[in-house]
Amino acid sequence: MDIFVAQAQGRVPVTVFRIRGPITSNVELEQQARAAYDAGARNILLDLSEVPYIATYGLRALHYIYTLLRTSAPEESDAAVHAGISAGTFTSPHLKLLKPSAHALEALKVAGYDMFLEIHRDYDKAIASF
Amino acid sequence: MTTTKLLLPSEQLEALLRQVPLFAELPLDEIHRLAASMRLLTYPVGTLLFIEGDAGDRLFVILEGSIAIIKSLGTPDERLVNVRGQGEFIGEMSLLTGDGRRTASARTAAPTRLLELTRDDFEALMASRPALAHQMLRVQSRRLRDAHDHTIRDLHEKNERLARAYAELQQAQAQIIAQETLRRELRLARDIQQRMLPQRLPNLPGYTLGARMIPAQEVGGDFYDLFELGGGRLGVVVGDVCGKGVPAALYMALTSSLLRAEAGRSASPEQALRALNRHLGSRGADGLFVTVIYGVLDPVARTFSYVRAGHEYPLAWAADGTPIPVPSGRAIPVGLFPEPILESATLTLPPGATLLLFSDGVTESRGVDHALLGHERLRELAYGSHASSAEALCDELLATLAAHQGAAPQADDITLVALRAR
């Protein structure tokens, strides 16, 4: 798995991780996310267009990044997140996904990750959504 | 190799001989005699002058350049004894020792000019000039002392190398022991983990049951469980802790134990899984979570009521291979959120129907070409199977997985649990 990091500017600065190869380990992705966070990144878009599939390690990494970027704002409290996921009104405002492959999307849906992570098909719209 | 032998005018040769300390004090007549008998030789660098063990019948005096004295040339024990330079002589040992053999090899270390003295001339010179013999003896004594010191130093160095090698050997041995201990402990952990799985599947009248779990490493994060509940009902669990290795195995053991305990006292599968989520959440396992499907088979009602927490959807099909619809609701793994979204559903299993629960290690099984087995292929294999029992179905699927995988390493734990209604 290779990770290419770039910066984009929408309404807020967005750090884009373009990932190439299957996500079968959580370590590298978590480390890169932590480094970006420590450098000031608060919004991350994961471009999954070159990821053939995501193993459970990948799901672990996604949850790690989701938790890393989660703030203490009232709309991100445990209660608000649970109510929002149940009602289909909550997705993370800080972590979003771009163009997952069919296999990757299946893994995300089976594990319910599409309930709290927005999935975009268009790069510009994804950046603008932050 | 270019060798030049020159016969120089005697005046010139006498002048050269005077520059050699050994001959510096010789009277003029001896210098004349030596000059008449010695030859001047010129060699390029790298010329082998003589080899250890060869018969030697002449001595050389170095006028210019340098010569390496080497023991055991060309062998693993080859060792540079010394380098002789201008004014020194070499090759005298074979003239002094009884067997006349060279005691070392000699090779020019630079373009070199030598004076060559034959054995006869050497012996005549020694006989006529005892002082010269005495001086030569002093040189020999010094060389012997140097050689002795060199040998002692060499022994010291060898001892030190030996001590270092011994220390490294001890360290390597300690590492081997540690690795072997780790391997033994992992084997033990694997045995313990395997023993945590049902050793014998329950006997459920009207059904055949099958279950298999193949960890990708010594210990894995997958687990399954089948246990009897009251009223002839059967609890069935398949779980997958994210990750592999010892942390996942420990989390798997915790999850499996907690779920079995909660299953016995919960009114519904969903209630049991919510209780499990609270337990796991309170233990704060860093970054670990688990996908689970837990259901209760009621053999009388022929229903399988289950709750799914981010785990693979079950597959169910009738005796003729017709798929039994399975809801594709949404659910989140246990351990991620304080109150997870879970999916509850009930399937009806008519006679001959089969239910298959599995972990993602099955669909994510990769071949040598990295192609995934995938959900579609698994459905084709399951619906098209003519296996005679649930256990036979598991073995049939495992064999297909092994064929798909070929020589590629197993990427994830593989778990299959099947139930077939008679």
Coordinates of C-alpha atoms in Angstrom, one line a residue:
Chain A
M1 CA 0.0 0.0 0.0
D2 CA 1.3 3.5 -0.9
I3 CA -0.1 6.7 0.5
F4 CA 0.3 10.0 -1.3
V5 CA -0.5 13.1 0.7
A6 CA -1.7 16.4 -0.9
Q7 CA -3.4 19.5 0.3
A8 CA -6.6 20.9 -1.1
Q9 CA -8.6 24.0 -0.2
G10 CA -12.4 24.1 0.0
R11 CA -14.2 26.1 2.5
V12 CA -11.6 24.7 4.9
P13 CA -8.2 23.2 4.3
V14 CA -8.4 19.5 3.4
T15 CA -5.6 16.9 3.5
V16 CA -6.1 14.3 0.8
F17 CA -4.6 10.8 1.2
R18 CA -4.5 9.0 -2.2
I19 CA -4.1 5.4 -1.3
R20 CA -2.8 2.9 -3.8
G21 CA -3.1 -0.9 -3.1
P22 CA -5.2 -3.0 -0.8
I23 CA -5.5 -1.8 2.8
T24 CA -4.4 -4.8 4.7
S25 CA -2.6 -3.1 7.5
N26 CA -3.7 -0.4 9.9
V27 CA -0.2 0.8 11.0
E28 CA 1.0 2.9 8.0
L29 CA -2.3 4.6 7.5
E30 CA -2.7 5.4 11.1
Q31 CA 0.8 6.7 11.3
Q32 CA 0.4 9.0 8.3
A33 CA -2.9 10.3 9.7
R34 CA -1.3 11.0 13.1
A35 CA 1.6 12.8 11.4
A36 CA -0.9 14.9 9.3
Y37 CA -3.0 15.6 12.4
D38 CA 0.1 16.7 14.4
A39 CA 1.0 19.0 11.5
G40 CA -2.3 20.7 11.8
A41 CA -4.6 18.6 9.5
R42 CA -8.2 18.5 10.8
N43 CA -10.1 17.4 7.7
I44 CA -9.0 14.3 5.7
L45 CA -10.3 12.9 2.5
L46 CA -9.3 9.3 1.7
D47 CA -9.2 8.8 -2.0
L48 CA -9.9 5.0 -2.3
S49 CA -10.1 4.9 -6.1
E50 CA -7.0 2.7 -6.3
V51 CA -7.8 0.5 -3.4
P52 CA -9.0 -2.9 -4.6
Y53 CA -10.3 -4.0 -1.2
I54 CA -10.2 -3.1 2.5
A55 CA -9.5 -5.8 5.1
T56 CA -10.5 -5.5 8.7
Y57 CA -7.2 -3.8 9.5
G58 CA -8.3 -1.1 7.1
L59 CA -11.6 -0.7 8.9
R60 CA -9.6 -0.3 12.1
A61 CA -7.5 2.4 10.6
L62 CA -10.6 4.3 9.3
H63 CA -12.1 4.2 12.8
Y64 CA -8.8 5.4 14.3
I65 CA -8.8 8.4 11.9
Y66 CA -12.4 9.1 12.6
T67 CA -11.7 9.2 16.3
L68 CA -8.6 11.2 15.8
L69 CA -10.4 13.9 14.0
R70 CA -13.5 13.9 16.1
T71 CA -13.9 17.1 18.2
S72 CA -15.6 17.8 21.4
A73 CA -18.3 19.8 19.7
P74 CA -21.9 19.1 20.9
E75 CA -22.9 17.7 17.5
E76 CA -20.1 15.1 17.8
S77 CA -21.0 13.9 21.3
D78 CA -21.7 10.2 21.9
A79 CA -25.4 10.9 22.2
A80 CA -25.6 13.1 19.2
V81 CA -23.6 10.6 17.1
H82 CA -25.7 7.7 18.1
A83 CA -29.0 9.6 17.5
G84 CA -27.6 10.9 14.2
I85 CA -26.4 7.5 12.9
S86 CA -29.8 6.0 13.9
A87 CA -31.7 8.7 12.1
G88 CA -29.3 8.7 9.2
T89 CA -28.4 12.4 9.8
F90 CA -24.9 12.1 11.1
T91 CA -21.7 11.6 9.2
S92 CA -18.3 12.7 10.3
P93 CA -17.6 16.3 9.2
H94 CA -13.9 15.7 9.3
L95 CA -13.3 12.3 7.5
K96 CA -14.8 11.5 4.2
L97 CA -14.2 8.8 1.5
L98 CA -13.8 9.1 -2.2
K99 CA -14.6 6.6 -4.9
P100 CA -14.2 3.2 -3.1
S101 CA -14.1 0.2 -5.5
A102 CA -17.0 -2.3 -5.4
H103 CA -15.1 -4.6 -3.1
A104 CA -14.1 -1.8 -0.7
L105 CA -17.6 -0.4 -0.8
E106 CA -19.0 -3.8 0.1
A107 CA -16.7 -4.1 3.1
L108 CA -17.6 -0.6 4.2
K109 CA -21.3 -1.3 4.0
V110 CA -21.2 -4.7 5.6
A111 CA -19.4 -3.1 8.6
G112 CA -21.8 -0.2 8.6
Y113 CA -19.1 2.4 8.0
D114 CA -21.2 4.1 5.4
M115 CA -23.5 5.1 8.2
F116 CA -21.0 7.5 9.7
L117 CA -18.6 8.2 6.9
E118 CA -19.7 10.1 3.8
I119 CA -18.8 8.5 0.5
H120 CA -18.3 10.7 -2.5
R121 CA -17.9 9.9 -6.2
D122 CA -16.6 13.4 -7.3
Y123 CA -13.4 14.9 -6.0
D124 CA -14.5 18.6 -6.3
K125 CA -17.8 17.9 -4.5
A126 CA -16.0 15.9 -1.9
I127 CA -13.6 18.8 -1.1
A128 CA -16.5 21.3 -1.2
S129 CA -18.4 19.1 1.3
F130 CA -16.1 19.8 4.2
Chain B
M1 CA 56.6 -10.6 -15.3
T2 CA 59.6 -8.6 -16.4
T3 CA 62.9 -9.7 -14.9
T4 CA 66.1 -7.9 -15.8
K5 CA 69.5 -9.3 -14.8
L6 CA 72.3 -6.9 -15.2
L7 CA 76.0 -7.2 -14.9
L8 CA 77.0 -3.7 -13.9
P9 CA 80.5 -2.3 -14.0
S10 CA 82.3 -3.4 -10.9
E11 CA 82.7 0.2 -9.7
Q12 CA 79.0 0.8 -9.8
L13 CA 78.2 -2.4 -8.0
E14 CA 80.8 -1.7 -5.3
A15 CA 79.1 1.6 -4.7
L16 CA 75.8 -0.1 -4.3
L17 CA 77.2 -2.7 -2.0
R18 CA 78.6 0.0 0.3
Q19 CA 75.0 1.3 0.7
V20 CA 74.0 -2.0 2.3
P21 CA 74.5 -1.9 6.1
L22 CA 75.5 -5.6 6.1
F23 CA 78.4 -5.0 3.8
A24 CA 79.3 -1.4 4.8
E25 CA 82.2 -2.4 7.0
L26 CA 83.7 -5.0 4.6
P27 CA 87.2 -4.3 3.4
L28 CA 87.8 -3.3 -0.2
D29 CA 89.0 -6.7 -1.3
E30 CA 85.8 -8.4 0.0
I31 CA 83.7 -5.8 -1.7
H32 CA 85.6 -6.5 -4.9
R33 CA 85.0 -10.3 -4.5
L34 CA 81.3 -9.8 -3.8
A35 CA 80.9 -7.4 -6.7
A36 CA 82.4 -10.0 -9.0
S37 CA 80.0 -12.6 -7.9
M38 CA 76.7 -10.8 -7.3
R39 CA 74.1 -10.0 -9.9
L40 CA 71.7 -7.1 -10.0
L41 CA 68.0 -8.1 -10.6
T42 CA 65.1 -5.8 -11.3
Y43 CA 61.4 -6.9 -10.8
P44 CA 58.1 -5.2 -11.2
V45 CA 55.6 -5.0 -8.4
G46 CA 53.7 -8.3 -7.6
T47 CA 56.5 -10.7 -8.7
L48 CA 56.7 -13.9 -6.7
L49 CA 60.4 -14.4 -6.0
F50 CA 60.1 -17.7 -4.2
I51 CA 57.5 -19.9 -2.6
E52 CA 57.5 -21.3 0.9
G53 CA 58.7 -24.9 0.9
D54 CA 60.7 -24.6 -2.3
A55 CA 64.5 -25.4 -2.3
G56 CA 66.4 -22.2 -1.9
D57 CA 70.0 -21.6 -2.9
R58 CA 70.4 -17.9 -2.9
L59 CA 70.0 -14.8 -0.8
F60 CA 68.8 -11.4 -1.9
V61 CA 69.8 -7.9 -0.8
I62 CA 67.2 -5.2 -1.5
L63 CA 68.8 -2.1 -3.1
E64 CA 65.5 -0.4 -3.8
G65 CA 61.8 -1.2 -3.4
S66 CA 60.1 -3.6 -0.9
I67 CA 59.3 -7.2 -0.6
A68 CA 56.4 -8.8 1.3
I69 CA 57.2 -12.0 3.3
I70 CA 54.1 -14.2 3.4
K71 CA 53.3 -17.4 5.3
S72 CA 50.9 -20.0 3.9
L73 CA 50.4 -18.1 0.7
G74 CA 47.2 -18.8 -1.2
T75 CA 45.6 -20.7 1.8
P76 CA 42.9 -19.5 4.2
D77 CA 45.6 -19.0 6.8
E78 CA 47.7 -16.7 4.5
R79 CA 49.4 -14.1 6.7
L80 CA 51.7 -11.2 6.0
V81 CA 54.8 -11.7 8.2
N82 CA 56.7 -8.6 7.3
V83 CA 57.7 -6.2 4.6
R84 CA 61.5 -5.9 4.0
G85 CA 62.8 -2.7 2.5
Q86 CA 66.0 -1.1 1.2
G87 CA 69.2 -2.4 2.7
E88 CA 67.6 -5.5 4.2
F89 CA 68.2 -9.1 3.0
I90 CA 65.8 -11.9 2.4
G91 CA 66.1 -15.6 1.6
E92 CA 68.9 -16.2 4.1
M93 CA 66.9 -18.8 6.1
S94 CA 67.1 -21.5 3.4
L95 CA 70.9 -21.0 3.4
L96 CA 71.1 -21.4 7.1
T97 CA 68.7 -24.2 7.8
G98 CA 69.6 -27.8 7.3
D99 CA 66.9 -28.7 4.7
G100 CA 67.5 -25.7 2.5
R101 CA 63.8 -25.0 2.1
R102 CA 62.2 -21.6 1.9
T103 CA 60.4 -20.8 5.2
A104 CA 58.1 -18.3 3.7
S105 CA 57.1 -16.9 0.3
A106 CA 58.3 -13.5 -1.0
R107 CA 56.6 -11.2 -3.4
T108 CA 57.6 -7.7 -4.5
A109 CA 55.4 -5.0 -3.0
A110 CA 56.9 -2.3 -5.2
P111 CA 59.2 -2.2 -8.3
T112 CA 62.3 -3.6 -6.7
R113 CA 66.0 -3.9 -7.4
L114 CA 67.9 -6.8 -5.8
L115 CA 71.4 -8.1 -5.5
E116 CA 71.5 -11.9 -5.7
L117 CA 74.1 -13.9 -3.8
T118 CA 74.4 -17.7 -4.3
R119 CA 74.8 -20.2 -1.5
D120 CA 78.5 -20.9 -2.4
D121 CA 79.4 -17.2 -2.3
F122 CA 77.4 -16.7 0.9
E123 CA 79.2 -19.6 2.6
A124 CA 82.6 -18.4 1.4
L125 CA 81.8 -14.9 2.7
M126 CA 80.7 -16.2 6.1
A127 CA 83.8 -18.3 6.4
S128 CA 86.1 -15.5 5.5
R129 CA 84.3 -12.8 7.5
P130 CA 83.2 -14.0 11.0
A131 CA 82.2 -10.4 11.9
L132 CA 79.8 -10.5 9.0
A133 CA 78.3 -13.8 10.3
H134 CA 78.0 -12.2 13.7
Q135 CA 76.2 -9.2 12.3
M136 CA 73.9 -11.4 10.4
L137 CA 73.2 -13.4 13.6
R138 CA 72.2 -10.1 15.2
V139 CA 69.8 -9.4 12.4
Q140 CA 68.4 -12.9 12.6
S141 CA 68.0 -12.6 16.4
R142 CA 66.1 -9.4 16.0
R143 CA 63.9 -11.0 13.3
L144 CA 63.2 -14.0 15.6
R145 CA 62.3 -11.7 18.4
D146 CA 60.0 -9.7 16.1
A147 CA 58.5 -12.9 14.8
H148 CA 58.0 -14.1 18.3
D149 CA 56.3 -10.8 19.3
H150 CA 54.2 -11.0 16.2
T151 CA 53.1 -14.5 17.0
I152 CA 52.2 -13.4 20.5
R153 CA 50.2 -10.5 19.2
D154 CA 48.6 -12.7 16.7
L155 CA 47.6 -15.2 19.4
H156 CA 46.2 -12.3 21.5
E157 CA 44.1 -11.1 18.5
K158 CA 43.0 -14.6 17.8
N159 CA 42.0 -15.1 21.4
E160 CA 40.0 -11.8 21.3
R161 CA 38.3 -12.8 18.1
L162 CA 37.5 -16.2 19.6
A163 CA 36.1 -14.5 22.7
R164 CA 34.0 -12.1 20.6
A165 CA 32.8 -15.1 18.4
Y166 CA 32.0 -17.0 21.6
A167 CA 30.0 -14.0 23.0
E168 CA 28.2 -13.6 19.7
L169 CA 27.5 -17.4 19.7
Q170 CA 26.1 -17.1 23.2
Q171 CA 23.9 -14.1 22.1
A172 CA 22.7 -16.0 19.1
Q173 CA 22.0 -19.0 21.2
A174 CA 20.0 -16.8 23.6
Q175 CA 18.0 -15.4 20.7
I176 CA 17.3 -18.9 19.4
I177 CA 16.1 -20.0 22.8
A178 CA 13.9 -16.8 23.1
Q179 CA 12.5 -17.4 19.7
E180 CA 11.9 -21.1 20.4
T181 CA 10.2 -20.1 23.7
L182 CA 8.0 -17.6 21.8
R183 CA 7.2 -20.2 19.2
R184 CA 6.3 -22.7 22.0
E185 CA 4.2 -20.1 23.7
L186 CA 2.4 -19.3 20.5
R187 CA 1.8 -23.0 19.9
L188 CA 0.4 -23.2 23.4
A189 CA -1.7 -20.1 22.8
R190 CA -3.0 -21.7 19.6
D191 CA -3.9 -24.9 21.5
I192 CA -5.6 -22.9 24.1
Q193 CA -7.5 -20.9 21.5
Q194 CA -8.5 -24.0 19.7
R195 CA -9.7 -25.5 22.9
M196 CA -11.9 -22.4 23.5
L197 CA -13.7 -23.4 20.3
P198 CA -16.3 -26.1 20.8
Q199 CA -14.5 -29.4 20.9
R200 CA -17.6 -31.3 19.9
L201 CA -20.5 -29.7 18.2
P202 CA -23.9 -30.1 20.0
N203 CA -26.2 -32.9 18.9
L204 CA -29.3 -31.1 17.5
P205 CA -32.0 -33.5 16.3
G206 CA -33.1 -32.7 12.8
Y207 CA -30.0 -30.8 11.9
T208 CA -26.4 -31.4 10.9
L209 CA -23.8 -28.9 12.1
G210 CA -20.4 -28.1 10.8
A211 CA -17.7 -25.6 11.9
R212 CA -14.2 -24.8 10.9
M213 CA -11.7 -22.1 11.9
I214 CA -8.3 -21.8 10.2
P215 CA -6.2 -19.0 11.7
A216 CA -3.8 -17.1 9.4
Q217 CA -1.1 -16.9 12.1
E218 CA -0.4 -19.1 15.1
V219 CA -3.3 -17.5 16.9
G220 CA -6.2 -15.6 15.3
G221 CA -9.0 -13.1 15.9
D222 CA -11.8 -15.2 14.5
F223 CA -14.0 -17.4 16.7
Y224 CA -17.2 -19.3 16.6
D225 CA -19.3 -20.9 19.2
L226 CA -22.3 -23.3 19.3
F227 CA -24.0 -23.8 22.6
E228 CA -27.3 -25.2 23.9
L229 CA -29.8 -22.8 25.3
G230 CA -33.0 -23.8 27.0
G231 CA -35.9 -25.3 25.2
G232 CA -33.8 -27.2 22.7
R233 CA -32.6 -24.0 21.1
L234 CA -29.0 -23.6 19.9
G235 CA -26.9 -20.4 20.2
V236 CA -24.6 -19.9 17.2
V237 CA -21.9 -17.2 17.1
V238 CA -19.3 -16.2 14.5
G239 CA -17.0 -13.3 15.4
D240 CA -14.0 -11.6 13.9
V241 CA -11.8 -9.3 16.0
C242 CA -10.1 -6.7 13.8
G243 CA -6.5 -7.8 13.6
K244 CA -4.5 -10.9 14.0
G245 CA -1.9 -12.3 16.4
V246 CA -1.9 -12.3 20.2
P247 CA -3.8 -9.0 20.9
A248 CA -6.6 -10.1 18.6
A249 CA -6.6 -13.6 20.2
L250 CA -6.9 -12.2 23.7
Y251 CA -9.7 -9.9 22.6
M252 CA -11.4 -12.8 20.9
A253 CA -11.2 -14.9 24.1
L254 CA -12.7 -12.0 26.1
T255 CA -15.4 -11.4 23.6
S256 CA -16.3 -15.1 23.3
S257 CA -16.5 -15.6 27.1
L258 CA -18.6 -12.5 27.6
L259 CA -21.0 -13.3 24.8
R260 CA -21.6 -16.8 26.0
A261 CA -22.3 -15.5 29.5
E262 CA -24.6 -12.8 28.2
A263 CA -26.4 -15.2 25.8
G264 CA -27.5 -17.4 28.7
R265 CA -29.2 -14.6 30.5
S266 CA -30.4 -12.3 27.7
A267 CA -33.9 -12.3 26.4
S268 CA -32.8 -11.8 22.8
P269 CA -29.7 -12.0 20.7
E270 CA -29.7 -8.2 20.4
Q271 CA -29.9 -7.7 24.2
A272 CA -26.8 -10.1 24.5
L273 CA -24.8 -8.1 22.0
R274 CA -25.7 -4.8 23.5
A275 CA -24.5 -6.1 26.9
L276 CA -21.3 -7.4 25.2
N277 CA -20.7 -3.9 23.7
R278 CA -21.0 -2.3 27.1
H279 CA -18.6 -4.8 28.6
L280 CA -16.0 -4.3 25.9
G281 CA -16.5 -0.5 25.9
S282 CA -15.8 -0.4 29.7
R283 CA -12.6 -2.3 29.2
G284 CA -11.3 0.3 26.7
A285 CA -9.3 -2.0 24.4
D286 CA -7.4 0.4 22.3
G287 CA -8.4 0.4 18.7
L288 CA -9.8 -3.1 18.8
F289 CA -13.4 -4.0 17.8
V290 CA -15.2 -7.1 16.7
T291 CA -17.8 -7.9 14.1
V292 CA -20.2 -10.5 15.3
I293 CA -23.2 -12.4 14.2
Y294 CA -25.1 -14.2 17.0
G295 CA -28.3 -16.1 16.4
V296 CA -30.6 -18.5 18.1
L297 CA -31.8 -21.5 16.1
D298 CA -35.2 -22.8 17.2
P299 CA -35.5 -26.3 15.8
V300 CA -39.2 -26.5 16.5
A301 CA -40.2 -23.2 14.9
R302 CA -37.4 -23.8 12.3
T303 CA -36.3 -20.2 12.7
F304 CA -32.9 -18.6 13.1
S305 CA -33.2 -15.2 14.9
Y306 CA -30.0 -13.3 14.8
V307 CA -28.4 -10.0 15.5
R308 CA -25.6 -8.7 13.3
A309 CA -22.9 -6.2 14.3
G310 CA -21.0 -5.2 11.2
H311 CA -20.3 -8.9 10.4
E312 CA -20.8 -10.6 7.0
Y313 CA -24.4 -11.3 6.1
P314 CA -25.4 -14.9 6.5
L315 CA -26.2 -17.1 3.5
A316 CA -29.2 -19.3 3.4
W317 CA -30.6 -21.5 0.7
A318 CA -33.2 -24.2 0.2
A319 CA -32.5 -27.9 -0.6
D320 CA -32.6 -27.2 -4.4
G321 CA -30.1 -24.3 -4.1
T322 CA -32.7 -21.5 -4.2
P323 CA -31.5 -18.6 -2.1
I324 CA -33.5 -17.7 1.0
P325 CA -33.7 -13.9 1.1
V326 CA -31.6 -12.4 3.8
P327 CA -32.2 -8.8 4.9
S328 CA -29.4 -6.5 4.0
G329 CA -29.8 -4.0 6.8
R330 CA -27.0 -1.9 8.3
A331 CA -25.1 -2.5 11.5
I332 CA -21.8 -1.4 13.1
P333 CA -19.2 -3.7 14.8
V334 CA -19.2 -4.1 18.6
G335 CA -16.7 -2.0 20.5
L336 CA -16.7 1.1 18.2
F337 CA -19.5 3.2 19.7
P338 CA -21.2 3.3 23.1
E339 CA -24.5 2.3 21.5
P340 CA -23.9 0.5 18.3
I341 CA -26.5 0.2 15.5
L342 CA -27.3 -3.5 15.2
E343 CA -29.4 -5.4 12.7
S344 CA -31.8 -8.0 14.0
A345 CA -33.7 -10.4 11.7
T346 CA -35.3 -13.8 11.6
L347 CA -34.9 -16.4 8.9
T348 CA -37.1 -19.4 8.4
L349 CA -35.3 -22.6 7.5
P350 CA -37.5 -25.2 5.8
P351 CA -36.4 -28.9 5.7
G352 CA -33.3 -29.3 3.6
A353 CA -32.4 -25.7 4.0
T354 CA -28.8 -24.7 4.8
L355 CA -27.5 -21.7 6.8
L356 CA -23.9 -20.5 6.4
L357 CA -22.2 -18.0 8.6
F358 CA -18.6 -17.0 7.7
S359 CA -15.9 -14.5 8.3
D360 CA -14.5 -12.1 5.8
G361 CA -11.3 -14.2 5.5
V362 CA -13.4 -16.5 3.3
T363 CA -14.5 -13.8 0.7
E364 CA -11.1 -12.0 1.0
S365 CA -9.2 -15.2 0.3
R366 CA -6.6 -14.2 -2.3
G367 CA -5.0 -16.3 -5.0
V368 CA -1.5 -16.0 -6.3
D369 CA -2.8 -13.4 -8.8
H370 CA -4.2 -11.4 -5.8
A371 CA -7.7 -12.0 -7.1
L372 CA -10.3 -12.2 -4.3
L373 CA -12.7 -15.1 -4.0
G374 CA -15.4 -12.5 -3.4
H375 CA -19.0 -12.7 -2.2
E376 CA -20.5 -13.7 -5.6
R377 CA -18.2 -16.7 -6.0
L378 CA -19.0 -17.8 -2.4
R379 CA -22.7 -17.6 -3.2
E380 CA -22.3 -19.7 -6.3
L381 CA -20.3 -22.3 -4.5
A382 CA -22.7 -22.4 -1.6
Y383 CA -26.0 -22.6 -3.6
G384 CA -24.5 -25.1 -6.0
S385 CA -23.1 -27.4 -3.4
H386 CA -24.2 -31.0 -3.2
A387 CA -22.5 -31.7 0.1
S388 CA -24.2 -34.4 2.1
S389 CA -24.0 -32.6 5.4
A390 CA -23.1 -29.2 7.0
E391 CA -19.7 -30.6 7.9
A392 CA -19.1 -31.8 4.4
L393 CA -20.1 -28.4 3.1
C394 CA -17.5 -26.7 5.3
D395 CA -14.8 -29.1 4.1
E396 CA -15.9 -28.7 0.5
L397 CA -15.7 -24.9 0.8
L398 CA -12.3 -25.1 2.5
A399 CA -10.9 -27.3 -0.3
T400 CA -12.1 -24.7 -2.8
L401 CA -10.6 -21.9 -0.8
A402 CA -7.3 -23.8 -0.7
A403 CA -7.3 -24.3 -4.4
H404 CA -8.1 -20.7 -5.0
Q405 CA -5.4 -19.6 -2.7
G406 CA -2.8 -21.9 -4.2
A407 CA 0.7 -21.0 -3.0
A408 CA -0.4 -17.5 -1.8
P409 CA -0.2 -17.0 1.9
Q410 CA -3.4 -17.0 3.9
A411 CA -4.2 -13.3 4.5
D412 CA -6.8 -13.6 7.2
D413 CA -8.5 -16.1 9.5
I414 CA -11.1 -18.2 7.9
T415 CA -14.2 -19.3 9.7
L416 CA -17.2 -21.3 8.5
V417 CA -20.2 -22.4 10.5
A418 CA -23.0 -24.3 8.7
L419 CA -26.3 -25.7 9.8
R420 CA -28.5 -27.9 7.6
A421 CA -32.1 -28.8 8.4
R422 CA -33.0 -32.4 7.6

